[in-house]
Amino acid sequence: MYRFILSGMCLLMISAGFSQESEMAAIEGGAYIPLYGNDSLPVSVENFKIDKYPVTNRDYQKFLLENPKWKKSEVRALFADGRYLAHWQDDSHLKPDELEDAPVTNVSWFAARAYCKWRGKRLPSLDEWEYVAMADKVSADARKKDGYNEFILSWYERPKSFHQKVGSTYKNYWGVYDMHGMVWEWTSDFNSVIISGETRRDENQDNNLFCGSAAIGSSDLMNYAAFMRYAFRSSVKGNYSIRNLGFRCAQDSNEKENSANEAL
Amino acid sequence: MKLYKLMLLSFLLLGVSCKNDKNKSEETEPVAQAETEALPEMSVFQLPSSWTTQEGEDIQLEELRGEVLVMVMIYTSCQAACPRLVADMRNIQKKVSEEANEKTKYVFVSIDPEVDTPKRLKTFAKENKMNNDQWLFLRGNKDATREFAAVLAVNYKRISPMDFSHSNIISVFDKDGVLVHQKEGLGTDDSKTIEAIEEHAID
């Protein structure tokens, strides 16, 4: 009997540690018209799941414990630049004035990707992220609402918005927090954004020089808030670590949550 | 109590065996050439992904250590920019000295791994008369391709079932896989590119 209870407790402990069904929100797929891409053509997004909150400093600390190669002192420069975890005082501690429950930032795309993999998840695609981010508190697509855009634009002007606990901004239609108003977030294909004229030197403006360049353009130039986001994405590289850039993870809808601690 | 211990033990074993596997794979990684020195931090050979060549062989990028690599990302069904990029690569190869070319590989990495099978890459190589071991065509999985593009700072996006939009960048890596030069745009001046290859190919 004693044995039985003990093993039961053991199982409970395990399940408490691993199954956090509430960590992600289920997103019902659909079609949306992104700002950049197929020139006003709707893009379809499958059903998927996404973390309700951005990954926090506290979460990231656990990751570092089990994945020492991502510690500040160990990480390779190819995967994270010199600003990586700049707000941490050493390999395992935040600087004193930082919040454990604030979103982790100063993390490169490579690091964010490795974290999600470790959790048995992945980064959301750009379209998935944008799809969830269209929502305000009550509707799935609030992009035409003044209030929605004003909130985002006023955030852009507010300094140090990364210094907040996750969950401090609004809970959106899908039950997801902090898509706007806190930090910008990595997506799996952040490097799919091509602002027209992309050779970065702009010496070739001839449309024929770019495969499909005619299809690139803004489908809604008025949507300045989103334009900023796309422009930002097109300007970063995978090993950049930036103070107001964090991430959250996603998963295909048919995949089970948990399976944490999978080896990379 | 026994059971509890057993579970604990199995957990420990699990942990240990994972660790062992990892160590093993690190130890058995092929050490290219005679160079056993640690890879530089910025080496592209740090990427763990494996790739398939136009000959259908699976390789790790690290196996290319010891040669200068001139790399570009393309897809074979591309009608507009890619033929120009291919031409740019060919022009560079022609202008580089024979001595430097002996230590240099010209590598095309597909951004369309679904369509660009090794067979298709082989055909593409033949059509473009790039059918010798100086020219390498690689195809990885979607994830590895996205990762590789992030290292090269190449942006690309599928814009229709047939077409991708992508940035046109030719990158030169030294023999340790460190990026030493990038040429952006099509048909642009390639003298700096050639200089970089010569400098790093000839010791």
CSV table of C-alpha atoms in Angstrom, one decimal:
chain,number,residue,atom,x,y,z
A,1,MET,CA,0.0,0.0,0.0
A,2,TYR,CA,2.8,2.3,1.0
A,3,ARG,CA,4.5,1.6,-2.2
A,4,PHE,CA,1.4,2.2,-4.1
A,5,ILE,CA,0.9,5.6,-2.6
A,6,LEU,CA,4.5,6.6,-3.1
A,7,SER,CA,4.5,5.7,-6.7
A,8,GLY,CA,1.2,7.5,-7.1
A,9,MET,CA,2.8,10.6,-5.6
A,10,CYS,CA,5.7,10.2,-7.9
A,11,LEU,CA,3.4,10.1,-10.9
A,12,LEU,CA,1.5,13.1,-9.7
A,13,MET,CA,4.7,15.0,-9.2
A,14,ILE,CA,5.7,14.2,-12.8
A,15,SER,CA,2.4,15.1,-14.3
A,16,ALA,CA,2.4,18.4,-12.3
A,17,GLY,CA,5.8,19.2,-13.7
A,18,PHE,CA,5.0,18.4,-17.2
A,19,SER,CA,1.4,18.8,-18.2
A,20,GLN,CA,0.5,22.4,-18.4
A,21,GLU,CA,-2.4,22.3,-20.7
A,22,SER,CA,-3.3,25.8,-19.8
A,23,GLU,CA,-0.1,27.2,-21.1
A,24,MET,CA,-1.2,27.5,-24.7
A,25,ALA,CA,-4.3,28.9,-26.4
A,26,ALA,CA,-5.9,27.0,-29.3
A,27,ILE,CA,-6.2,29.2,-32.4
A,28,GLU,CA,-8.8,28.4,-35.0
A,29,GLY,CA,-7.2,28.8,-38.4
A,30,GLY,CA,-8.7,30.9,-41.2
A,31,ALA,CA,-7.7,33.2,-44.0
A,32,TYR,CA,-6.3,36.7,-43.5
A,33,ILE,CA,-4.8,39.4,-45.7
A,34,PRO,CA,-1.4,40.2,-44.4
A,35,LEU,CA,0.2,43.6,-44.9
A,36,TYR,CA,3.1,42.2,-47.0
A,37,GLY,CA,3.0,39.2,-49.2
A,38,ASN,CA,0.7,38.0,-51.9
A,39,ASP,CA,-0.5,41.5,-52.7
A,40,SER,CA,-4.0,41.5,-51.1
A,41,LEU,CA,-4.4,37.8,-51.5
A,42,PRO,CA,-5.6,36.0,-48.4
A,43,VAL,CA,-3.2,33.7,-46.7
A,44,SER,CA,-4.6,30.7,-45.0
A,45,VAL,CA,-3.5,29.7,-41.5
A,46,GLU,CA,-4.1,26.2,-40.1
A,47,ASN,CA,-5.4,25.5,-36.7
A,48,PHE,CA,-2.5,25.7,-34.2
A,49,LYS,CA,-1.6,26.5,-30.6
A,50,ILE,CA,0.3,29.4,-29.2
A,51,ASP,CA,1.7,30.2,-25.8
A,52,LYS,CA,-0.6,32.6,-23.9
A,53,TYR,CA,2.4,34.6,-22.6
A,54,PRO,CA,5.8,35.5,-23.9
A,55,VAL,CA,8.6,33.3,-22.5
A,56,THR,CA,9.8,34.9,-19.3
A,57,ASN,CA,13.3,35.3,-17.7
A,58,ARG,CA,12.3,32.7,-15.2
A,59,ASP,CA,11.4,30.2,-18.0
A,60,TYR,CA,14.6,30.9,-19.7
A,61,GLN,CA,16.6,30.3,-16.6
A,62,LYS,CA,15.4,26.7,-16.5
A,63,PHE,CA,16.3,26.3,-20.2
A,64,LEU,CA,19.8,27.5,-19.4
A,65,LEU,CA,20.2,25.0,-16.6
A,66,GLU,CA,19.5,22.1,-18.8
A,67,ASN,CA,21.1,23.5,-21.9
A,68,PRO,CA,24.4,25.0,-20.8
A,69,LYS,CA,25.6,25.6,-24.4
A,70,TRP,CA,23.1,28.5,-24.5
A,71,LYS,CA,24.6,30.2,-21.4
A,72,LYS,CA,26.0,33.6,-22.0
A,73,SER,CA,29.6,32.4,-21.5
A,74,GLU,CA,29.1,29.3,-23.7
A,75,VAL,CA,27.1,30.5,-26.7
A,76,ARG,CA,28.8,30.7,-30.1
A,77,ALA,CA,28.8,34.1,-31.7
A,78,LEU,CA,27.3,32.6,-34.9
A,79,PHE,CA,24.1,32.0,-32.9
A,80,ALA,CA,24.0,35.0,-30.6
A,81,ASP,CA,25.8,38.3,-30.7
A,82,GLY,CA,27.5,40.2,-27.9
A,83,ARG,CA,24.3,41.6,-26.6
A,84,TYR,CA,22.9,38.1,-25.8
A,85,LEU,CA,21.3,38.2,-22.3
A,86,ALA,CA,22.9,41.6,-21.7
A,87,HIS,CA,20.4,42.1,-18.8
A,88,TRP,CA,21.7,39.1,-17.0
A,89,GLN,CA,24.6,39.6,-14.7
A,90,ASP,CA,26.1,36.2,-15.2
A,91,ASP,CA,25.2,32.8,-16.6
A,92,SER,CA,22.3,32.2,-14.3
A,93,HIS,CA,21.2,35.4,-12.6
A,94,LEU,CA,19.3,38.4,-13.7
A,95,LYS,CA,20.6,41.9,-12.9
A,96,PRO,CA,19.1,43.1,-9.6
A,97,ASP,CA,16.6,45.5,-11.1
A,98,GLU,CA,15.2,43.0,-13.6
A,99,LEU,CA,11.9,41.1,-13.2
A,100,GLU,CA,11.9,37.3,-13.3
A,101,ASP,CA,8.4,37.4,-14.8
A,102,ALA,CA,9.2,39.9,-17.5
A,103,PRO,CA,9.5,38.6,-21.0
A,104,VAL,CA,13.1,37.3,-21.7
A,105,THR,CA,14.7,39.6,-24.3
A,106,ASN,CA,18.2,40.0,-25.7
A,107,VAL,CA,17.8,36.5,-27.1
A,108,SER,CA,18.7,35.7,-30.7
A,109,TRP,CA,16.5,33.8,-33.1
A,110,PHE,CA,18.7,30.8,-32.8
A,111,ALA,CA,18.3,30.8,-29.0
A,112,ALA,CA,14.5,31.3,-29.2
A,113,ARG,CA,14.3,28.4,-31.6
A,114,ALA,CA,16.3,26.2,-29.4
A,115,TYR,CA,14.2,27.0,-26.4
A,116,CYS,CA,10.9,26.1,-28.2
A,117,LYS,CA,12.5,22.9,-29.5
A,118,TRP,CA,13.4,22.0,-25.9
A,119,ARG,CA,9.8,22.5,-24.9
A,120,GLY,CA,8.6,20.2,-27.7
A,121,LYS,CA,7.3,23.3,-29.5
A,122,ARG,CA,8.5,25.6,-32.3
A,123,LEU,CA,8.4,29.3,-33.1
A,124,PRO,CA,5.2,30.5,-34.6
A,125,SER,CA,5.4,31.4,-38.3
A,126,LEU,CA,5.1,35.0,-39.2
A,127,ASP,CA,1.6,34.5,-40.6
A,128,GLU,CA,0.5,32.6,-37.4
A,129,TRP,CA,1.9,35.4,-35.2
A,130,GLU,CA,0.2,38.1,-37.3
A,131,TYR,CA,-3.0,36.2,-37.4
A,132,VAL,CA,-3.2,36.1,-33.6
A,133,ALA,CA,-2.0,39.7,-33.3
A,134,MET,CA,-4.9,41.0,-35.3
A,135,ALA,CA,-7.2,40.5,-32.4
A,136,ASP,CA,-8.3,42.9,-29.7
A,137,LYS,CA,-10.2,42.0,-26.6
A,138,VAL,CA,-13.4,41.1,-28.4
A,139,SER,CA,-12.8,40.5,-32.1
A,140,ALA,CA,-10.5,38.2,-34.1
A,141,ASP,CA,-9.6,40.9,-36.6
A,142,ALA,CA,-9.6,44.4,-35.1
A,143,ARG,CA,-7.2,46.0,-37.6
A,144,LYS,CA,-9.7,48.4,-38.9
A,145,LYS,CA,-10.5,49.7,-35.4
A,146,ASP,CA,-8.9,53.0,-34.4
A,147,GLY,CA,-8.5,51.9,-30.8
A,148,TYR,CA,-6.5,48.9,-31.9
A,149,ASN,CA,-4.0,50.8,-33.9
A,150,GLU,CA,-3.8,53.7,-31.5
A,151,PHE,CA,-2.9,51.3,-28.7
A,152,ILE,CA,0.0,49.9,-30.8
A,153,LEU,CA,1.3,53.2,-31.9
A,154,SER,CA,1.2,54.7,-28.3
A,155,TRP,CA,3.2,51.6,-27.2
A,156,TYR,CA,5.9,52.3,-29.8
A,157,GLU,CA,6.4,55.7,-28.2
A,158,ARG,CA,6.5,54.3,-24.6
A,159,PRO,CA,10.0,53.5,-23.4
A,160,LYS,CA,11.0,50.4,-21.5
A,161,SER,CA,7.8,48.5,-22.1
A,162,PHE,CA,9.8,45.3,-21.8
A,163,HIS,CA,10.1,46.0,-18.0
A,164,GLN,CA,6.6,44.6,-17.2
A,165,LYS,CA,5.4,41.3,-15.9
A,166,VAL,CA,3.9,39.1,-18.6
A,167,GLY,CA,0.1,39.3,-18.7
A,168,SER,CA,0.2,43.1,-18.0
A,169,THR,CA,-1.4,44.1,-21.3
A,170,TYR,CA,-4.7,42.9,-22.6
A,171,LYS,CA,-6.0,39.4,-23.1
A,172,ASN,CA,-7.1,39.1,-26.7
A,173,TYR,CA,-10.0,37.4,-28.4
A,174,TRP,CA,-8.0,34.1,-28.4
A,175,GLY,CA,-7.1,34.3,-24.7
A,176,VAL,CA,-3.5,35.3,-25.6
A,177,TYR,CA,-1.8,38.1,-23.7
A,178,ASP,CA,0.8,40.7,-24.6
A,179,MET,CA,0.9,40.4,-28.4
A,180,HIS,CA,1.2,44.2,-28.4
A,181,GLY,CA,2.3,46.6,-25.8
A,182,MET,CA,5.2,44.7,-24.3
A,183,VAL,CA,8.0,43.4,-26.6
A,184,TRP,CA,8.4,42.5,-30.3
A,185,GLU,CA,8.6,38.8,-30.9
A,186,TRP,CA,10.7,36.4,-33.1
A,187,THR,CA,8.9,34.3,-35.7
A,188,SER,CA,10.3,31.2,-37.3
A,189,ASP,CA,10.5,32.8,-40.7
A,190,PHE,CA,11.3,36.4,-39.7
A,191,ASN,CA,13.7,36.4,-42.7
A,192,SER,CA,10.8,36.0,-45.2
A,193,VAL,CA,10.1,39.7,-45.1
A,194,ILE,CA,11.3,41.5,-48.3
A,195,ILE,CA,10.6,45.1,-48.4
A,196,SER,CA,10.7,46.0,-52.1
A,197,GLY,CA,14.0,47.0,-53.5
A,198,GLU,CA,15.6,44.4,-51.2
A,199,THR,CA,19.2,44.1,-52.1
A,200,ARG,CA,19.7,46.5,-49.2
A,201,ARG,CA,21.8,48.6,-51.5
A,202,ASP,CA,18.9,49.3,-53.8
A,203,GLU,CA,21.0,49.6,-56.9
A,204,ASN,CA,18.7,47.4,-58.9
A,205,GLN,CA,15.2,48.8,-59.0
A,206,ASP,CA,14.3,46.8,-62.1
A,207,ASN,CA,11.4,44.5,-61.3
A,208,ASN,CA,12.7,41.8,-63.5
A,209,LEU,CA,15.7,41.3,-61.3
A,210,PHE,CA,13.7,39.9,-58.5
A,211,CYS,CA,11.8,36.7,-58.7
A,212,GLY,CA,8.2,37.7,-58.2
A,213,SER,CA,9.1,41.2,-57.1
A,214,ALA,CA,5.9,42.5,-58.7
A,215,ALA,CA,4.0,40.7,-56.1
A,216,ILE,CA,5.5,42.6,-53.2
A,217,GLY,CA,4.0,45.6,-51.8
A,218,SER,CA,1.9,46.9,-49.0
A,219,SER,CA,-1.8,45.9,-49.1
A,220,ASP,CA,-2.6,48.5,-46.6
A,221,LEU,CA,-0.2,51.3,-46.3
A,222,MET,CA,-2.4,53.0,-43.7
A,223,ASN,CA,-1.5,50.2,-41.4
A,224,TYR,CA,1.6,51.9,-40.2
A,225,ALA,CA,1.6,49.9,-36.9
A,226,ALA,CA,2.1,46.7,-38.8
A,227,PHE,CA,4.4,48.2,-41.3
A,228,MET,CA,6.8,49.0,-38.5
A,229,ARG,CA,6.8,45.4,-37.4
A,230,TYR,CA,7.6,44.1,-40.9
A,231,ALA,CA,10.3,46.7,-41.4
A,232,PHE,CA,11.8,45.7,-38.1
A,233,ARG,CA,11.8,42.1,-39.0
A,234,SER,CA,13.5,42.8,-42.3
A,235,SER,CA,16.2,44.7,-40.5
A,236,VAL,CA,17.3,42.0,-38.0
A,237,LYS,CA,19.6,39.0,-38.4
A,238,GLY,CA,19.3,35.7,-36.7
A,239,ASN,CA,22.1,36.2,-34.2
A,240,TYR,CA,20.9,39.7,-33.1
A,241,SER,CA,20.0,40.1,-29.5
A,242,ILE,CA,17.8,43.1,-28.9
A,243,ARG,CA,16.4,44.6,-25.7
A,244,ASN,CA,12.8,44.8,-26.8
A,245,LEU,CA,12.7,41.6,-28.8
A,246,GLY,CA,11.4,38.4,-27.1
A,247,PHE,CA,9.4,35.4,-28.2
A,248,ARG,CA,6.8,32.8,-27.5
A,249,CYS,CA,6.3,29.3,-28.8
A,250,ALA,CA,3.7,27.6,-30.9
A,251,GLN,CA,2.7,24.1,-31.8
A,252,ASP,CA,0.7,22.3,-34.4
A,253,SER,CA,-2.8,21.6,-33.1
A,254,ASN,CA,-2.5,17.9,-33.3
A,255,GLU,CA,0.7,17.8,-31.2
A,256,LYS,CA,0.6,17.2,-27.4
A,257,GLU,CA,1.7,19.9,-25.1
A,258,ASN,CA,4.5,19.1,-22.6
A,259,SER,CA,7.2,16.6,-23.8
A,260,ALA,CA,9.5,19.2,-22.2
A,261,ASN,CA,13.1,18.5,-21.7
A,262,GLU,CA,13.6,16.7,-25.0
A,263,ALA,CA,17.2,16.7,-25.9
A,264,LEU,CA,18.0,19.1,-28.7
B,1,MET,CA,9.9,1.9,-1.6
B,2,LYS,CA,11.7,-0.3,-4.1
B,3,LEU,CA,9.5,0.9,-6.9
B,4,TYR,CA,10.2,4.5,-6.0
B,5,LYS,CA,13.9,3.7,-6.1
B,6,LEU,CA,13.5,1.9,-9.4
B,7,MET,CA,11.7,4.9,-10.9
B,8,LEU,CA,14.4,7.2,-9.7
B,9,LEU,CA,17.0,4.9,-11.1
B,10,SER,CA,15.4,4.7,-14.4
B,11,PHE,CA,15.1,8.4,-14.5
B,12,LEU,CA,18.8,8.8,-13.8
B,13,LEU,CA,19.6,6.2,-16.4
B,14,LEU,CA,17.5,7.9,-18.9
B,15,GLY,CA,19.3,11.1,-18.2
B,16,VAL,CA,22.7,9.5,-18.4
B,17,SER,CA,22.0,7.6,-21.6
B,18,CYS,CA,20.8,10.8,-23.3
B,19,LYS,CA,24.0,12.4,-22.2
B,20,ASN,CA,26.1,9.5,-23.5
B,21,ASP,CA,24.4,9.6,-26.9
B,22,LYS,CA,25.2,13.2,-27.2
B,23,ASN,CA,28.9,12.8,-26.2
B,24,LYS,CA,29.1,9.9,-28.6
B,25,SER,CA,27.8,11.8,-31.6
B,26,GLU,CA,30.1,14.7,-30.8
B,27,GLU,CA,33.1,12.4,-30.7
B,28,THR,CA,32.3,10.6,-33.9
B,29,GLU,CA,31.7,13.7,-35.9
B,30,PRO,CA,34.0,13.6,-38.9
B,31,VAL,CA,37.0,15.7,-38.5
B,32,ALA,CA,37.7,17.2,-41.9
B,33,GLN,CA,41.1,17.4,-43.4
B,34,ALA,CA,44.1,17.5,-41.2
B,35,GLU,CA,42.6,20.5,-39.3
B,36,THR,CA,41.7,19.4,-35.9
B,37,GLU,CA,41.6,22.9,-34.4
B,38,ALA,CA,38.4,24.1,-32.8
B,39,LEU,CA,36.0,25.9,-35.1
B,40,PRO,CA,35.9,29.6,-34.9
B,41,GLU,CA,32.9,31.0,-33.1
B,42,MET,CA,31.5,32.5,-36.3
B,43,SER,CA,32.0,29.4,-38.4
B,44,VAL,CA,29.0,28.3,-40.5
B,45,PHE,CA,30.2,24.8,-39.8
B,46,GLN,CA,28.7,25.1,-36.3
B,47,LEU,CA,25.4,24.5,-37.9
B,48,PRO,CA,24.3,20.9,-37.0
B,49,SER,CA,22.1,20.3,-40.1
B,50,SER,CA,22.9,17.7,-42.7
B,51,TRP,CA,22.4,18.3,-46.5
B,52,THR,CA,22.0,16.2,-49.6
B,53,THR,CA,24.2,16.8,-52.7
B,54,GLN,CA,23.2,16.6,-56.3
B,55,GLU,CA,24.8,13.1,-56.2
B,56,GLY,CA,22.4,12.1,-53.5
B,57,GLU,CA,25.1,12.0,-50.8
B,58,ASP,CA,24.4,13.2,-47.3
B,59,ILE,CA,26.9,15.6,-45.9
B,60,GLN,CA,27.5,17.9,-43.0
B,61,LEU,CA,28.7,21.4,-43.8
B,62,GLU,CA,31.8,20.7,-41.7
B,63,GLU,CA,33.0,18.2,-44.3
B,64,LEU,CA,33.6,21.1,-46.5
B,65,ARG,CA,36.2,22.5,-44.1
B,66,GLY,CA,39.5,23.3,-45.7
B,67,GLU,CA,38.1,24.9,-48.9
B,68,VAL,CA,36.9,28.4,-49.6
B,69,LEU,CA,33.2,28.3,-50.2
B,70,VAL,CA,31.3,30.6,-52.5
B,71,MET,CA,27.7,30.2,-51.7
B,72,VAL,CA,24.4,31.4,-53.1
B,73,MET,CA,20.7,30.4,-52.4
B,74,ILE,CA,18.5,29.7,-55.4
B,75,TYR,CA,15.7,27.5,-56.6
B,76,THR,CA,15.9,25.7,-59.9
B,77,SER,CA,12.4,26.6,-61.2
B,78,CYS,CA,13.2,30.3,-60.9
B,79,GLN,CA,12.8,32.2,-64.1
B,80,ALA,CA,13.9,35.7,-63.3
B,81,ALA,CA,16.9,36.3,-61.0
B,82,CYS,CA,18.3,32.9,-60.5
B,83,PRO,CA,19.7,32.5,-64.1
B,84,ARG,CA,21.5,35.8,-63.5
B,85,LEU,CA,22.8,34.6,-60.1
B,86,VAL,CA,24.0,31.4,-61.8
B,87,ALA,CA,25.7,33.5,-64.4
B,88,ASP,CA,27.3,35.7,-61.7
B,89,MET,CA,28.7,32.6,-60.1
B,90,ARG,CA,30.1,31.3,-63.4
B,91,ASN,CA,31.7,34.6,-64.1
B,92,ILE,CA,33.4,34.6,-60.7
B,93,GLN,CA,34.6,31.1,-61.1
B,94,LYS,CA,36.1,32.0,-64.5
B,95,LYS,CA,37.9,35.1,-63.2
B,96,VAL,CA,39.4,33.4,-60.2
B,97,SER,CA,42.9,32.0,-60.8
B,98,GLU,CA,43.4,28.3,-61.3
B,99,GLU,CA,45.5,28.1,-58.2
B,100,ALA,CA,42.8,29.6,-56.1
B,101,ASN,CA,40.0,27.5,-57.8
B,102,GLU,CA,41.8,24.4,-56.7
B,103,LYS,CA,41.0,25.3,-53.1
B,104,THR,CA,37.5,26.7,-53.8
B,105,LYS,CA,34.0,25.2,-54.1
B,106,TYR,CA,31.0,26.9,-55.6
B,107,VAL,CA,27.9,26.0,-53.7
B,108,PHE,CA,24.2,26.4,-54.6
B,109,VAL,CA,21.8,25.9,-51.7
B,110,SER,CA,18.2,25.4,-52.7
B,111,ILE,CA,15.5,27.5,-51.0
B,112,ASP,CA,12.9,25.1,-52.4
B,113,PRO,CA,13.8,21.7,-50.9
B,114,GLU,CA,10.4,20.2,-51.8
B,115,VAL,CA,10.8,20.7,-55.5
B,116,ASP,CA,14.6,20.6,-55.8
B,117,THR,CA,15.3,16.9,-55.3
B,118,PRO,CA,18.9,15.7,-55.8
B,119,LYS,CA,17.9,14.5,-59.2
B,120,ARG,CA,16.6,17.8,-60.2
B,121,LEU,CA,19.7,19.6,-58.9
B,122,LYS,CA,21.8,17.2,-60.9
B,123,THR,CA,19.9,18.0,-64.0
B,124,PHE,CA,20.2,21.7,-63.3
B,125,ALA,CA,24.0,21.2,-62.8
B,126,LYS,CA,24.2,19.5,-66.2
B,127,GLU,CA,22.1,22.0,-68.0
B,128,ASN,CA,24.4,24.8,-66.6
B,129,LYS,CA,27.6,22.8,-67.4
B,130,MET,CA,28.4,22.8,-63.7
B,131,ASN,CA,28.8,19.1,-63.6
B,132,ASN,CA,32.1,18.6,-61.9
B,133,ASP,CA,33.2,18.5,-58.3
B,134,GLN,CA,34.0,22.3,-58.2
B,135,TRP,CA,30.2,22.8,-58.2
B,136,LEU,CA,28.1,21.6,-55.3
B,137,PHE,CA,24.3,21.7,-55.1
B,138,LEU,CA,22.8,21.2,-51.7
B,139,ARG,CA,19.3,20.6,-50.4
B,140,GLY,CA,18.3,20.4,-46.8
B,141,ASN,CA,15.0,20.3,-44.9
B,142,LYS,CA,12.8,23.4,-44.6
B,143,ASP,CA,14.1,24.1,-41.1
B,144,ALA,CA,17.7,23.8,-42.0
B,145,THR,CA,17.2,26.0,-45.1
B,146,ARG,CA,15.6,28.7,-43.0
B,147,GLU,CA,18.4,28.5,-40.5
B,148,PHE,CA,21.1,28.6,-43.2
B,149,ALA,CA,19.4,31.7,-44.8
B,150,ALA,CA,19.4,33.4,-41.4
B,151,VAL,CA,23.2,32.9,-41.2
B,152,LEU,CA,23.6,34.3,-44.7
B,153,ALA,CA,21.1,37.1,-44.0
B,154,VAL,CA,19.3,35.9,-47.1
B,155,ASN,CA,15.6,36.6,-46.9
B,156,TYR,CA,13.1,34.5,-48.9
B,157,LYS,CA,9.5,33.9,-49.1
B,158,ARG,CA,7.3,31.6,-51.2
B,159,ILE,CA,5.0,33.9,-53.1
B,160,SER,CA,3.1,31.3,-55.2
B,161,PRO,CA,3.3,27.6,-55.6
B,162,MET,CA,6.0,28.2,-58.3
B,163,ASP,CA,7.9,31.2,-57.2
B,164,PHE,CA,9.9,32.6,-54.3
B,165,SER,CA,11.0,36.1,-53.7
B,166,HIS,CA,14.5,36.2,-52.4
B,167,SER,CA,17.5,38.4,-51.8
B,168,ASN,CA,20.3,38.1,-54.2
B,169,ILE,CA,23.5,37.6,-52.2
B,170,ILE,CA,26.7,35.7,-53.0
B,171,SER,CA,28.7,34.9,-49.9
B,172,VAL,CA,32.3,33.9,-49.5
B,173,PHE,CA,33.4,31.8,-46.6
B,174,ASP,CA,37.0,31.1,-45.6
B,175,LYS,CA,38.4,27.6,-45.1
B,176,ASP,CA,37.1,27.5,-41.5
B,177,GLY,CA,33.6,28.5,-42.6
B,178,VAL,CA,33.7,32.1,-41.5
B,179,LEU,CA,31.9,34.6,-43.7
B,180,VAL,CA,34.4,37.0,-45.2
B,181,HIS,CA,32.6,38.7,-48.0
B,182,GLN,CA,29.1,39.3,-49.4
B,183,LYS,CA,28.2,40.6,-52.8
B,184,GLU,CA,24.7,41.9,-53.0
B,185,GLY,CA,22.5,42.5,-56.1
B,186,LEU,CA,22.7,41.0,-59.5
B,187,GLY,CA,25.4,41.7,-62.1
B,188,THR,CA,27.1,44.0,-59.7
B,189,ASP,CA,30.9,44.5,-59.6
B,190,ASP,CA,32.6,41.2,-58.6
B,191,SER,CA,36.2,42.4,-58.2
B,192,LYS,CA,35.9,42.4,-54.4
B,193,THR,CA,34.5,38.9,-54.4
B,194,ILE,CA,37.3,37.6,-56.5
B,195,GLU,CA,39.8,39.4,-54.3
B,196,ALA,CA,38.3,37.7,-51.3
B,197,ILE,CA,38.4,34.3,-52.8
B,198,GLU,CA,42.1,34.7,-53.9
B,199,GLU,CA,43.1,36.0,-50.6
B,200,HIS,CA,41.6,33.1,-48.6
B,201,ALA,CA,42.2,30.3,-51.0
B,202,ILE,CA,45.9,30.8,-51.4
B,203,ASP,CA,47.7,30.4,-48.0
